[in-house]
Short mmCIF file of C-alpha atoms in Angstrom, two decimals:
data_model
loop_
_atom_site.label_atom_id
_atom_site.label_comp_id
_atom_site.label_asym_id
_atom_site.label_seq_id
_atom_site.Cartn_x
_atom_site.Cartn_y
_atom_site.Cartn_z
CA MET A 1 -16.92 41.80 -61.19
CA PRO A 2 -17.55 44.15 -63.73
CA THR A 3 -16.38 48.02 -63.04
CA GLN A 4 -19.39 50.13 -61.72
CA SER A 5 -19.55 52.49 -64.76
CA THR A 6 -19.71 49.55 -67.04
CA ASN A 7 -23.13 47.38 -64.96
CA LYS A 8 -24.23 51.30 -65.19
CA ARG A 9 -24.37 51.10 -68.52
CA ILE A 10 -25.49 48.13 -69.37
CA ALA A 11 -28.04 48.70 -66.98
CA LYS A 12 -29.38 52.01 -68.31
CA ASN A 13 -29.20 50.36 -71.73
CA ALA A 14 -30.81 46.62 -70.62
CA ALA A 15 -33.66 49.86 -69.52
CA ALA A 16 -33.93 51.27 -72.74
CA LEU A 17 -33.94 47.98 -74.81
CA TYR A 18 -36.83 46.75 -72.50
CA PHE A 19 -38.89 49.89 -73.01
CA ARG A 20 -38.52 49.17 -76.39
CA MET A 21 -39.28 45.33 -77.00
CA ILE A 22 -42.46 45.98 -74.33
CA VAL A 23 -44.02 49.32 -76.74
CA THR A 24 -43.04 47.57 -80.04
CA MET A 25 -44.51 44.05 -79.10
CA LEU A 26 -47.95 45.59 -77.52
CA VAL A 27 -48.25 47.60 -80.93
CA GLY A 28 -47.44 44.78 -83.42
CA LEU A 29 -49.83 42.75 -81.67
CA TYR A 30 -52.38 45.40 -81.91
CA THR A 31 -51.78 46.11 -85.68
CA SER A 32 -50.99 42.61 -86.92
CA ARG A 33 -54.60 42.32 -86.02
CA VAL A 34 -56.27 45.60 -87.32
CA ILE A 35 -54.13 44.85 -91.29
CA LEU A 36 -55.92 41.32 -91.19
CA GLN A 37 -59.49 43.05 -90.85
CA THR A 38 -58.43 45.71 -93.02
CA LEU A 39 -56.35 43.37 -95.83
CA GLY A 40 -58.98 40.21 -95.40
CA VAL A 41 -56.85 36.60 -95.32
CA GLU A 42 -56.14 36.52 -98.98
CA ASP A 43 -54.65 39.72 -99.06
CA TYR A 44 -52.44 39.65 -96.31
CA GLY A 45 -51.90 35.81 -97.29
CA ILE A 46 -50.61 37.43 -100.03
CA TYR A 47 -48.08 40.19 -98.45
CA ASN A 48 -46.96 37.60 -95.99
CA VAL A 49 -45.41 35.31 -98.58
CA VAL A 50 -44.43 37.81 -100.83
CA GLY A 51 -42.22 39.93 -98.26
CA GLY A 52 -41.21 36.37 -97.07
CA PHE A 53 -39.56 35.22 -100.30
CA VAL A 54 -37.51 38.24 -100.50
CA SER A 55 -36.14 37.95 -96.58
CA MET A 56 -34.95 34.57 -97.82
CA PHE A 57 -32.00 36.91 -98.70
CA SER A 58 -31.56 38.09 -94.98
CA LEU A 59 -29.55 35.18 -94.37
CA ILE A 60 -26.63 36.27 -96.31
CA SER A 61 -27.24 39.64 -95.51
CA GLY A 62 -27.58 39.05 -91.79
CA SER A 63 -24.19 37.60 -91.68
CA LEU A 64 -22.45 40.71 -93.51
CA ARG A 65 -24.41 42.76 -90.69
CA GLU A 66 -23.19 40.61 -87.91
CA ALA A 67 -19.59 41.01 -89.53
CA VAL A 68 -19.84 44.98 -89.98
CA SER A 69 -21.33 45.40 -86.37
CA ARG A 70 -18.09 43.10 -84.77
CA PHE A 71 -15.63 45.31 -87.09
CA ILE A 72 -16.86 48.40 -85.63
CA THR A 73 -17.23 47.50 -81.86
CA TYR A 74 -14.26 46.00 -81.97
CA GLU A 75 -12.11 49.48 -83.71
CA LEU A 76 -14.15 51.12 -81.27
CA GLY A 77 -12.29 49.65 -78.54
CA THR A 78 -8.73 49.91 -79.75
CA GLY A 79 -9.68 53.68 -80.22
CA ASN A 80 -7.84 53.75 -83.94
CA LYS A 81 -9.96 56.43 -85.17
CA GLU A 82 -8.13 55.85 -88.63
CA ARG A 83 -9.42 51.90 -89.25
CA LEU A 84 -12.83 52.67 -87.77
CA ARG A 85 -13.46 55.43 -90.57
CA ALA A 86 -12.16 53.21 -92.78
CA ILE A 87 -14.27 50.48 -91.58
CA PHE A 88 -17.11 52.29 -91.93
CA SER A 89 -16.63 53.65 -95.40
CA THR A 90 -15.65 49.64 -96.66
CA SER A 91 -18.53 48.53 -94.98
CA CYS A 92 -21.27 51.04 -97.06
CA PHE A 93 -19.28 50.01 -100.59
CA VAL A 94 -19.66 45.99 -99.52
CA MET A 95 -23.50 46.95 -98.80
CA ALA A 96 -23.90 48.82 -102.00
CA GLY A 97 -21.97 46.17 -103.78
CA LEU A 98 -24.40 43.36 -102.21
CA SER A 99 -28.00 45.72 -102.63
CA VAL A 100 -26.72 45.59 -106.59
CA ILE A 101 -26.75 41.66 -106.33
CA ILE A 102 -29.80 41.28 -104.80
CA VAL A 103 -31.45 43.68 -107.31
CA ILE A 104 -30.53 41.30 -109.79
CA ALA A 105 -31.57 38.22 -108.32
CA THR A 106 -34.78 39.37 -107.45
CA GLU A 107 -35.90 41.66 -110.59
CA THR A 108 -34.49 38.23 -112.38
CA ILE A 109 -34.87 34.91 -110.60
CA GLY A 110 -37.68 36.53 -107.99
CA LEU A 111 -39.63 37.83 -110.73
CA TRP A 112 -39.47 34.46 -112.68
CA TYR A 113 -40.77 32.71 -109.16
CA LEU A 114 -43.65 35.50 -108.82
CA HIS A 115 -45.24 34.93 -112.28
CA ASN A 116 -44.76 31.43 -112.70
CA LYS A 117 -44.75 29.08 -109.38
CA MET A 118 -45.89 31.21 -106.83
CA VAL A 119 -49.14 30.47 -106.31
CA LEU A 120 -51.84 33.69 -106.31
CA PRO A 121 -55.12 34.48 -107.65
CA GLU A 122 -54.62 36.18 -111.09
CA GLU A 123 -56.62 39.13 -110.34
CA ARG A 124 -54.21 40.45 -107.93
CA LEU A 125 -51.24 39.36 -109.61
CA TYR A 126 -50.40 43.10 -110.35
CA ALA A 127 -51.10 44.08 -106.71
CA ALA A 128 -48.26 41.03 -105.49
CA SER A 129 -45.94 42.68 -108.01
CA TRP A 130 -45.98 46.26 -106.58
CA CYS A 131 -45.58 44.33 -102.75
CA PHE A 132 -42.66 42.45 -104.30
CA GLN A 133 -41.07 45.52 -106.01
CA LEU A 134 -41.69 47.25 -103.10
CA SER A 135 -40.54 45.49 -100.48
CA VAL A 136 -37.31 44.65 -102.57
CA ALA A 137 -36.84 48.27 -101.58
CA SER A 138 -37.55 48.28 -98.28
CA PHE A 139 -34.98 45.59 -98.26
CA VAL A 140 -32.40 47.12 -99.79
CA LEU A 141 -32.67 50.53 -97.95
CA SER A 142 -32.20 48.51 -95.00
CA LEU A 143 -28.76 47.08 -96.21
CA LEU A 144 -27.30 50.81 -97.13
CA SER A 145 -28.02 51.58 -93.51
CA THR A 146 -26.07 48.73 -91.79
CA ALA A 147 -23.24 50.51 -91.28
CA TYR A 148 -24.80 53.40 -89.48
CA THR A 149 -27.61 51.21 -87.25
CA ALA A 150 -24.28 49.09 -85.80
CA SER A 151 -22.88 52.66 -85.22
CA ILE A 152 -25.60 53.24 -82.81
CA ILE A 153 -25.57 50.14 -81.37
CA SER A 154 -21.39 49.57 -81.30
CA HIS A 155 -21.72 53.20 -79.53
CA GLU A 156 -24.11 51.88 -76.82
CA ARG A 157 -26.61 54.27 -77.53
CA MET A 158 -29.79 51.72 -76.80
CA GLY A 159 -31.67 55.19 -75.90
CA ILE A 160 -32.23 56.28 -79.36
CA TYR A 161 -32.26 52.78 -81.10
CA ALA A 162 -34.81 52.58 -78.67
CA TRP A 163 -36.63 55.64 -79.85
CA ILE A 164 -36.19 55.18 -83.37
CA SER A 165 -37.64 51.66 -82.90
CA ILE A 166 -40.68 53.05 -81.16
CA LEU A 167 -41.34 55.66 -83.32
CA ASP A 168 -40.94 53.07 -86.69
CA ALA A 169 -43.75 51.38 -84.00
CA VAL A 170 -46.11 54.34 -83.82
CA LEU A 171 -45.48 55.20 -87.79
CA LYS A 172 -46.87 51.61 -88.23
CA LEU A 173 -49.51 52.18 -85.58
CA LEU A 174 -50.64 55.32 -87.85
CA ILE A 175 -50.53 52.98 -90.79
CA CYS A 176 -53.22 50.89 -90.00
CA TYR A 177 -55.90 54.00 -90.53
CA ALA A 178 -54.09 55.02 -93.22
CA VAL A 179 -55.24 51.96 -95.35
CA MET A 180 -58.86 51.84 -93.75
CA VAL A 181 -59.83 55.10 -95.11
CA SER A 182 -57.84 54.98 -98.50
CA PRO A 183 -59.28 54.67 -101.25
CA ALA A 184 -56.85 52.88 -103.58
CA ASP A 185 -55.86 49.64 -103.64
CA LYS A 186 -55.67 48.41 -99.73
CA LEU A 187 -52.33 45.98 -100.25
CA ILE A 188 -50.57 48.08 -102.47
CA SER A 189 -51.26 50.92 -99.97
CA TYR A 190 -50.44 48.80 -97.08
CA ALA A 191 -46.21 47.82 -99.52
CA PHE A 192 -46.25 51.53 -100.34
CA LEU A 193 -46.88 53.00 -96.70
CA LEU A 194 -44.34 50.39 -94.98
CA PHE A 195 -41.85 51.32 -97.69
CA SER A 196 -42.08 55.11 -96.58
CA VAL A 197 -41.85 54.28 -92.79
CA GLY A 198 -38.85 52.38 -93.72
CA VAL A 199 -37.54 55.47 -95.90
CA ILE A 200 -38.53 58.19 -92.41
CA ASP A 201 -36.32 55.43 -90.15
CA GLN A 202 -33.01 55.33 -92.48
CA ILE A 203 -32.98 59.01 -92.33
CA VAL A 204 -33.20 59.29 -88.67
CA TYR A 205 -30.68 56.93 -88.44
CA TRP A 206 -28.29 58.74 -91.11
CA ALA A 207 -28.85 62.21 -89.92
CA TYR A 208 -28.16 60.90 -86.04
CA CYS A 209 -25.32 59.06 -87.18
CA ARG A 210 -23.70 62.02 -89.10
CA ARG A 211 -24.47 64.30 -86.41
CA HIS A 212 -22.71 61.94 -83.26
CA PHE A 213 -20.26 60.08 -84.78
CA GLU A 214 -17.22 61.36 -86.54
CA GLU A 215 -16.21 58.38 -88.23
CA CYS A 216 -20.00 58.32 -89.91
CA ASN A 217 -19.22 59.98 -93.19
CA ILE A 218 -18.31 57.81 -96.26
CA SER A 219 -15.26 58.71 -97.79
CA PHE A 220 -13.70 57.42 -100.83
CA VAL A 221 -11.52 54.86 -99.08
CA PHE A 222 -12.27 51.08 -100.00
CA ASP A 223 -9.38 49.31 -98.41
CA ARG A 224 -8.80 46.06 -99.91
CA ALA A 225 -7.57 44.11 -97.11
CA LEU A 226 -10.42 45.19 -94.82
CA PHE A 227 -12.89 44.26 -97.54
CA LYS A 228 -11.22 40.76 -97.57
CA GLU A 229 -11.01 40.11 -93.87
CA MET A 230 -14.79 41.25 -93.75
CA PHE A 231 -16.02 39.37 -96.30
CA SER A 232 -14.24 35.97 -94.66
CA PHE A 233 -15.61 36.64 -91.36
CA ALA A 234 -19.16 36.81 -92.81
CA GLY A 235 -18.80 33.55 -95.13
CA TRP A 236 -17.57 31.59 -91.84
CA ASN A 237 -20.21 33.23 -89.82
CA PHE A 238 -22.99 32.61 -92.89
CA ILE A 239 -21.92 28.69 -92.50
CA GLY A 240 -23.18 29.35 -89.03
CA SER A 241 -26.18 30.79 -89.96
CA SER A 242 -26.92 28.05 -92.05
CA ALA A 243 -26.43 25.60 -90.07
CA ALA A 244 -29.18 26.98 -87.64
CA VAL A 245 -31.37 27.30 -90.28
CA LEU A 246 -30.66 23.71 -92.01
CA ARG A 247 -31.23 22.47 -87.96
CA THR A 248 -35.25 24.63 -88.01
CA GLN A 249 -36.32 23.63 -91.23
CA GLY A 250 -34.97 19.92 -91.41
CA ALA A 251 -36.67 19.45 -87.81
CA ALA A 252 -40.23 21.39 -89.29
CA LEU A 253 -39.70 18.40 -92.46
CA MET A 254 -38.93 15.47 -90.27
CA LEU A 255 -41.61 16.38 -87.70
CA ASN A 256 -43.63 16.80 -91.28
CA TYR A 257 -42.56 13.46 -92.57
CA PHE A 258 -43.14 11.34 -89.42
CA GLY A 259 -45.93 13.24 -87.69
CA GLY A 260 -47.84 15.16 -90.21
CA PRO A 261 -49.12 18.84 -90.45
CA VAL A 262 -50.68 18.64 -86.92
CA VAL A 263 -47.53 17.94 -85.80
CA ASN A 264 -45.93 20.83 -87.18
CA ALA A 265 -48.40 23.04 -86.12
CA ALA A 266 -47.91 21.60 -82.43
CA ASN A 267 -44.59 22.57 -83.12
CA GLY A 268 -45.13 25.90 -84.41
CA ILE A 269 -47.23 26.82 -81.08
CA ALA A 270 -44.36 26.27 -79.12
CA THR A 271 -41.52 28.59 -80.94
CA GLN A 272 -43.92 31.29 -81.27
CA ILE A 273 -44.54 31.05 -76.87
CA THR A 274 -40.79 30.75 -76.59
CA GLY A 275 -39.96 33.31 -78.93
CA VAL A 276 -41.49 35.44 -76.63
CA VAL A 277 -39.76 34.76 -73.16
CA SER A 278 -36.76 34.40 -75.01
CA LYS A 279 -37.05 38.46 -76.35
CA PHE A 280 -36.54 39.43 -72.36
CA VAL A 281 -33.45 37.90 -72.58
CA SER A 282 -32.28 38.78 -75.96
CA ASN A 283 -32.40 43.10 -74.58
CA PHE A 284 -30.13 41.50 -71.65
CA THR A 285 -27.57 40.19 -74.09
CA GLN A 286 -27.91 42.88 -76.67
CA ALA A 287 -27.14 45.42 -73.97
CA PHE A 288 -23.79 43.91 -72.59
CA ASN A 289 -22.59 42.25 -76.11
CA PRO A 290 -20.51 45.86 -77.40
CA GLN A 291 -18.62 45.49 -74.02
CA ILE A 292 -17.35 42.70 -74.39
CA THR A 293 -15.76 43.52 -78.01
CA LYS A 294 -14.65 46.54 -76.86
CA GLN A 295 -12.81 44.66 -73.50
CA TYR A 296 -11.16 41.98 -75.96
CA ALA A 297 -10.06 44.73 -77.94
CA ALA A 298 -8.29 46.84 -76.00
CA GLY A 299 -6.81 43.92 -74.24
CA GLU A 300 -8.69 44.04 -70.58
CA TYR A 301 -8.93 40.04 -70.59
CA GLU A 302 -9.22 40.30 -67.13
CA SER A 303 -12.41 41.74 -66.88
CA LEU A 304 -13.39 40.13 -70.16
CA MET A 305 -13.71 36.82 -68.12
CA ARG A 306 -15.40 38.34 -65.69
CA LEU A 307 -17.96 39.90 -68.00
CA LEU A 308 -18.17 36.84 -69.74
CA ILE A 309 -19.18 34.74 -66.31
CA TYR A 310 -21.35 37.11 -65.39
CA GLY A 311 -22.86 38.25 -68.69
CA SER A 312 -23.87 33.94 -69.12
CA LYS A 313 -25.00 33.13 -65.76
CA TYR A 314 -27.86 36.47 -65.49
CA SER A 315 -28.83 35.62 -68.92
CA TYR A 316 -29.25 32.19 -68.00
CA TYR A 317 -31.26 33.42 -64.79
CA LEU A 318 -33.69 36.07 -66.33
CA MET A 319 -34.43 33.26 -68.40
CA PHE A 320 -35.19 30.71 -65.67
CA ILE A 321 -37.31 33.21 -64.02
CA LEU A 322 -39.82 33.37 -67.06
CA ALA A 323 -39.55 29.83 -68.18
CA LEU A 324 -39.76 28.03 -64.79
CA PRO A 325 -43.79 28.97 -64.40
CA VAL A 326 -43.83 28.35 -68.20
CA PHE A 327 -42.44 24.74 -68.30
CA PHE A 328 -45.15 23.56 -65.01
CA ASN A 329 -47.86 25.65 -66.19
CA ALA A 330 -47.68 25.12 -69.82
CA ARG A 331 -50.95 23.02 -70.80
CA PHE A 332 -52.85 25.11 -68.62
CA ILE A 333 -51.71 28.00 -70.45
CA LEU A 334 -52.19 26.95 -73.88
CA GLU A 335 -55.80 25.51 -72.95
CA ILE A 336 -56.48 29.49 -71.89
CA TRP A 337 -55.37 30.93 -74.76
CA LEU A 338 -55.89 28.07 -77.91
CA GLY A 339 -58.93 26.28 -76.16
CA VAL A 340 -58.16 23.56 -77.65
CA VAL A 341 -54.25 22.28 -77.36
CA PRO A 342 -53.06 20.23 -80.50
CA ASP A 343 -51.31 17.02 -79.48
CA TYR A 344 -47.81 17.20 -78.39
CA THR A 345 -47.51 20.51 -77.83
CA VAL A 346 -46.82 21.07 -74.30
CA GLU A 347 -43.97 18.63 -74.84
CA PHE A 348 -42.73 20.74 -77.57
CA THR A 349 -42.88 23.77 -75.60
CA ARG A 350 -41.16 22.69 -72.66
CA TRP A 351 -38.27 21.04 -74.51
CA THR A 352 -37.88 24.06 -76.26
CA LEU A 353 -37.35 26.14 -73.11
CA VAL A 354 -34.65 23.55 -72.13
CA PHE A 355 -33.45 24.48 -75.58
CA LEU A 356 -33.34 28.15 -74.99
CA LEU A 357 -32.15 28.06 -71.18
CA ALA A 358 -28.71 26.29 -72.80
CA GLU A 359 -28.73 28.46 -75.48
CA SER A 360 -28.76 31.94 -72.72
CA ILE A 361 -25.77 30.69 -71.51
CA SER A 362 -23.65 30.50 -74.52
CA ARG A 363 -24.51 34.22 -76.23
CA PRO A 364 -21.51 35.91 -73.82
CA ILE A 365 -19.55 32.74 -75.30
CA ILE A 366 -20.42 34.01 -79.05
CA THR A 367 -19.66 37.44 -78.55
CA ALA A 368 -16.00 37.15 -77.46
CA LYS A 369 -15.46 34.31 -79.85
CA ASN A 370 -16.60 36.53 -82.66
CA ALA A 371 -14.64 39.79 -80.88
CA ASN A 372 -11.83 37.51 -81.40
CA GLY A 373 -12.57 37.03 -85.38
CA ASN A 374 -11.22 33.24 -85.76
CA ILE A 375 -14.38 31.95 -86.06
CA ARG A 376 -13.66 29.15 -89.48
CA ASN A 377 -12.73 26.46 -87.05
CA TYR A 378 -15.25 27.46 -84.05
CA GLN A 379 -17.96 27.33 -87.01
CA ILE A 380 -17.20 23.78 -88.01
CA VAL A 381 -17.14 21.92 -84.60
CA VAL A 382 -20.02 23.93 -82.81
CA GLY A 383 -22.11 24.18 -86.10
CA GLY A 384 -21.50 20.56 -86.37
CA VAL A 385 -22.60 19.41 -83.03
CA LEU A 386 -25.87 21.65 -83.86
CA LEU A 387 -26.49 19.76 -86.57
CA LEU A 388 -26.30 16.42 -85.15
CA MET A 389 -29.57 17.02 -84.03
CA LEU A 390 -30.25 16.16 -87.54
CA PRO A 391 -29.23 12.57 -88.14
CA VAL A 392 -30.46 11.69 -84.29
CA SER A 393 -33.72 12.78 -84.34
CA TYR A 394 -33.93 10.53 -87.42
CA ILE A 395 -32.56 7.12 -86.18
CA GLY A 396 -34.67 7.96 -83.18
CA LEU A 397 -37.95 8.41 -85.08
CA ARG A 398 -37.02 5.75 -87.14
CA CYS A 399 -36.80 3.39 -84.25
CA GLY A 400 -40.34 4.48 -82.99
CA LEU A 401 -39.33 7.10 -80.73
CA PRO A 402 -42.36 9.53 -80.28
CA VAL A 403 -41.65 12.84 -82.71
CA THR A 404 -41.18 14.69 -78.96
CA PHE A 405 -37.79 13.53 -79.38
CA VAL A 406 -36.87 15.88 -82.18
CA ALA A 407 -37.18 18.52 -79.76
CA PHE A 408 -35.09 16.81 -76.99
CA ALA A 409 -32.64 16.45 -79.38
CA ASN A 410 -32.57 19.81 -80.14
CA ALA A 411 -31.75 20.90 -76.66
CA LEU A 412 -29.54 18.21 -75.82
CA THR A 413 -27.28 19.07 -79.08
CA ALA A 414 -27.43 22.48 -77.57
CA ILE A 415 -26.10 21.64 -74.20
CA LEU A 416 -23.55 19.73 -76.23
CA ALA A 417 -22.77 22.51 -77.93
CA ILE A 418 -22.26 25.19 -74.49
CA PHE A 419 -19.21 22.40 -74.29
CA ALA A 420 -17.97 22.56 -77.48
CA ARG A 421 -18.07 26.58 -77.72
CA MET A 422 -16.05 26.56 -73.98
CA PHE A 423 -13.30 24.28 -75.92
CA MET A 424 -13.47 26.34 -78.83
CA LEU A 425 -12.58 29.50 -76.43
CA ARG A 426 -9.15 28.19 -75.64
CA GLY A 427 -6.08 30.05 -76.04
CA ASP A 428 -8.29 33.32 -77.48
CA PHE A 429 -7.12 35.74 -74.40
CA PRO A 430 -4.87 34.95 -71.57
CA CYS A 431 -7.79 34.76 -69.11
CA TRP A 432 -9.69 32.19 -70.13
CA SER A 433 -10.23 29.11 -68.15
CA SER A 434 -12.63 26.40 -68.91
CA ARG A 435 -12.47 24.66 -65.32
CA VAL A 436 -13.67 28.44 -63.99
CA TYR A 437 -16.50 29.36 -66.12
CA PHE A 438 -17.91 25.50 -65.92
CA ARG A 439 -17.46 25.58 -62.33
CA LYS A 440 -18.67 29.28 -61.71
CA VAL A 441 -21.68 29.30 -64.38
CA VAL A 442 -22.57 25.94 -65.60
CA LEU A 443 -22.35 23.69 -62.39
CA ASN A 444 -23.38 27.38 -60.99
CA VAL A 445 -26.66 27.07 -62.58
CA SER A 446 -27.24 23.44 -63.10
CA VAL A 447 -27.27 22.99 -58.74
CA VAL A 448 -30.04 26.78 -59.00
CA SER A 449 -31.76 25.19 -61.44
CA ALA A 450 -32.52 21.53 -59.73
CA VAL A 451 -33.30 23.36 -56.26
CA SER A 452 -35.63 25.45 -57.66
CA CYS A 453 -37.65 22.71 -59.22
CA ILE A 454 -38.44 21.10 -55.64
CA LEU A 455 -41.34 23.31 -54.45
CA PRO A 456 -43.08 23.81 -58.05
CA ALA A 457 -43.28 20.40 -58.92
CA ILE A 458 -44.77 19.36 -55.72
CA SER A 459 -47.66 21.76 -56.03
CA TYR A 460 -48.02 20.99 -59.85
CA HIS A 461 -47.88 17.26 -58.99
CA TYR A 462 -50.43 17.20 -56.07
CA LEU A 463 -53.02 20.16 -57.36
CA PRO A 464 -55.54 20.27 -59.98
CA GLN A 465 -54.84 21.78 -62.76
CA THR A 466 -56.93 24.95 -61.88
CA TRP A 467 -56.19 28.87 -61.99
CA VAL A 468 -55.53 28.02 -58.03
CA ASN A 469 -52.74 25.40 -59.35
CA LEU A 470 -51.84 28.24 -61.63
CA ILE A 471 -51.26 31.29 -59.03
CA VAL A 472 -49.55 28.83 -56.52
CA THR A 473 -47.35 27.19 -59.04
CA THR A 474 -46.37 30.62 -60.48
CA CYS A 475 -45.82 31.85 -57.07
CA LEU A 476 -43.86 29.36 -56.10
CA SER A 477 -41.67 29.17 -58.89
CA LEU A 478 -40.54 32.79 -58.77
CA LEU A 479 -40.16 32.82 -54.96
CA SER A 480 -37.98 29.64 -55.37
CA SER A 481 -35.61 30.71 -57.98
CA GLY A 482 -35.52 34.06 -56.29
CA LEU A 483 -34.12 32.45 -53.48
CA CYS A 484 -32.09 29.84 -54.78
CA ILE A 485 -30.20 32.54 -57.17
CA PHE A 486 -29.76 35.06 -54.45
CA PHE A 487 -28.28 32.30 -52.18
CA ILE A 488 -26.82 29.36 -53.99
CA GLY A 489 -26.16 31.46 -57.63
CA CYS A 490 -24.61 34.83 -55.98
CA SER A 491 -21.54 34.86 -54.68
CA ALA A 492 -20.81 36.75 -51.21
CA ALA A 493 -20.01 40.11 -53.11
CA GLU A 494 -23.03 39.93 -55.47
CA ARG A 495 -25.03 39.31 -52.72
CA ALA A 496 -24.05 42.60 -50.88
CA LEU A 497 -24.11 44.42 -54.01
CA ILE A 498 -28.12 43.96 -54.60
CA VAL A 499 -28.56 44.09 -50.81
CA GLY A 500 -26.82 47.72 -51.21
CA LYS A 501 -28.59 48.76 -54.66
CA ALA A 502 -32.26 47.64 -52.89
CA LYS A 503 -31.22 49.91 -49.73
CA GLU A 504 -30.43 52.63 -52.26
CA VAL A 505 -33.45 52.33 -54.04
CA LEU A 506 -35.70 52.59 -50.58
CA ASN A 507 -33.75 55.27 -49.45
CA ARG A 508 -34.67 57.29 -52.36
CA ILE A 509 -38.24 56.30 -51.84
CA ARG A 510 -38.53 57.23 -48.40
CA THR A 511 -36.67 60.45 -49.58
CA ARG A 512 -39.53 60.97 -52.16
CA LYS A 513 -42.30 61.07 -49.65
CA LEU A 514 -41.04 62.88 -46.81
#
């Protein structure tokens, strides 16, 4: 098992990220409602379509962000401070160059599209232009701070990362009131205030990093070989990111062609639900991802293999505990939330949950492969497997299968991608064993999942779809999944550790009461 200090660090970071997520999610739900009411549907739509157009460039910048984070984390693992400084400075210059390219592209192609192709009310074109310029400025600002935010995550300072995110959420809450009382154009005021919050966030990031991390001081060092290495990594990572976008957008277009907008609505609702569920697990994986890269860089391969096994297994179990009651109660939950549930929404939701469960297993393997840096063949093979869902879905729909076959094909290719990732990790470090990983992770979670479904399936089948069934099925899902994970999914050493931690917590509670 991972060392006790590693476990404590991961647990502490995960707790900070969970707290961040809960606060930002609650504030986000409230502010989106207030801003919609304040701006009105038309202006709210204008901001989203203009901002969404600018955010398309994040496909390019996202690949570079991952490259920067990977290289900084890797050098922290090796302990090479000189190379770490060179990476930080080179990253800043790379992002500055990318910012110039994006500004040129947006101020030429972007403005032409805004004024000639985008469908906007004539009287709101002036406000939309301001939104466009401020969105570009906000995007460039986030690019320039990439190396600083990557440093905070790589150093595993998740606490400060969480507090800055909470500061951002509180400031956006204040924006709601400021926009309501603003005598100026509310859409322009909203865009300007959001940009101002971005400026404050980045100042805090810069100040913290310059004070706490010695490498976060830009020196006029441009390592050409390092630049080439980073761009090569980002380029191949871009292919993987593009495959994910093609899969998502291709599926949406296919569903629209064969089923119409109602089917797109069903798929969109399913994506919203599963997005909320997946956020809980992403905080856990973000907490231990830096450890995977650092252990690979330090050559601690036995610890790395153990961390991959435990990370994959418990990422899945965290997702499974949340997904199982939603899977069985999907229809009733949707009826409570929506009132009228579009056709196919339940089926889309269930298959999307299966897809997310498969992806949760893969996340630690993805991080380990990125730590290795040799990702060309990996991105080609795994991206190809994931893109298989498009031709498979098209053939199935052409043969008369229901539109939910697209969601099934997406889940199936995600499962196949687990085996492709296992295969592509061979030879990357001495202790990797696909056979051991399959037995301790894939087979383990499969058995636990099958056994856990028995009790809630019986409840779902025999009880009517009412609040009683929702409560009973949810309780049975949590009980059966918890017991199966403890007695089947955990080894004897893991069970002993869990029992020991539980006793320790109980003793602390008793001591405080006394």
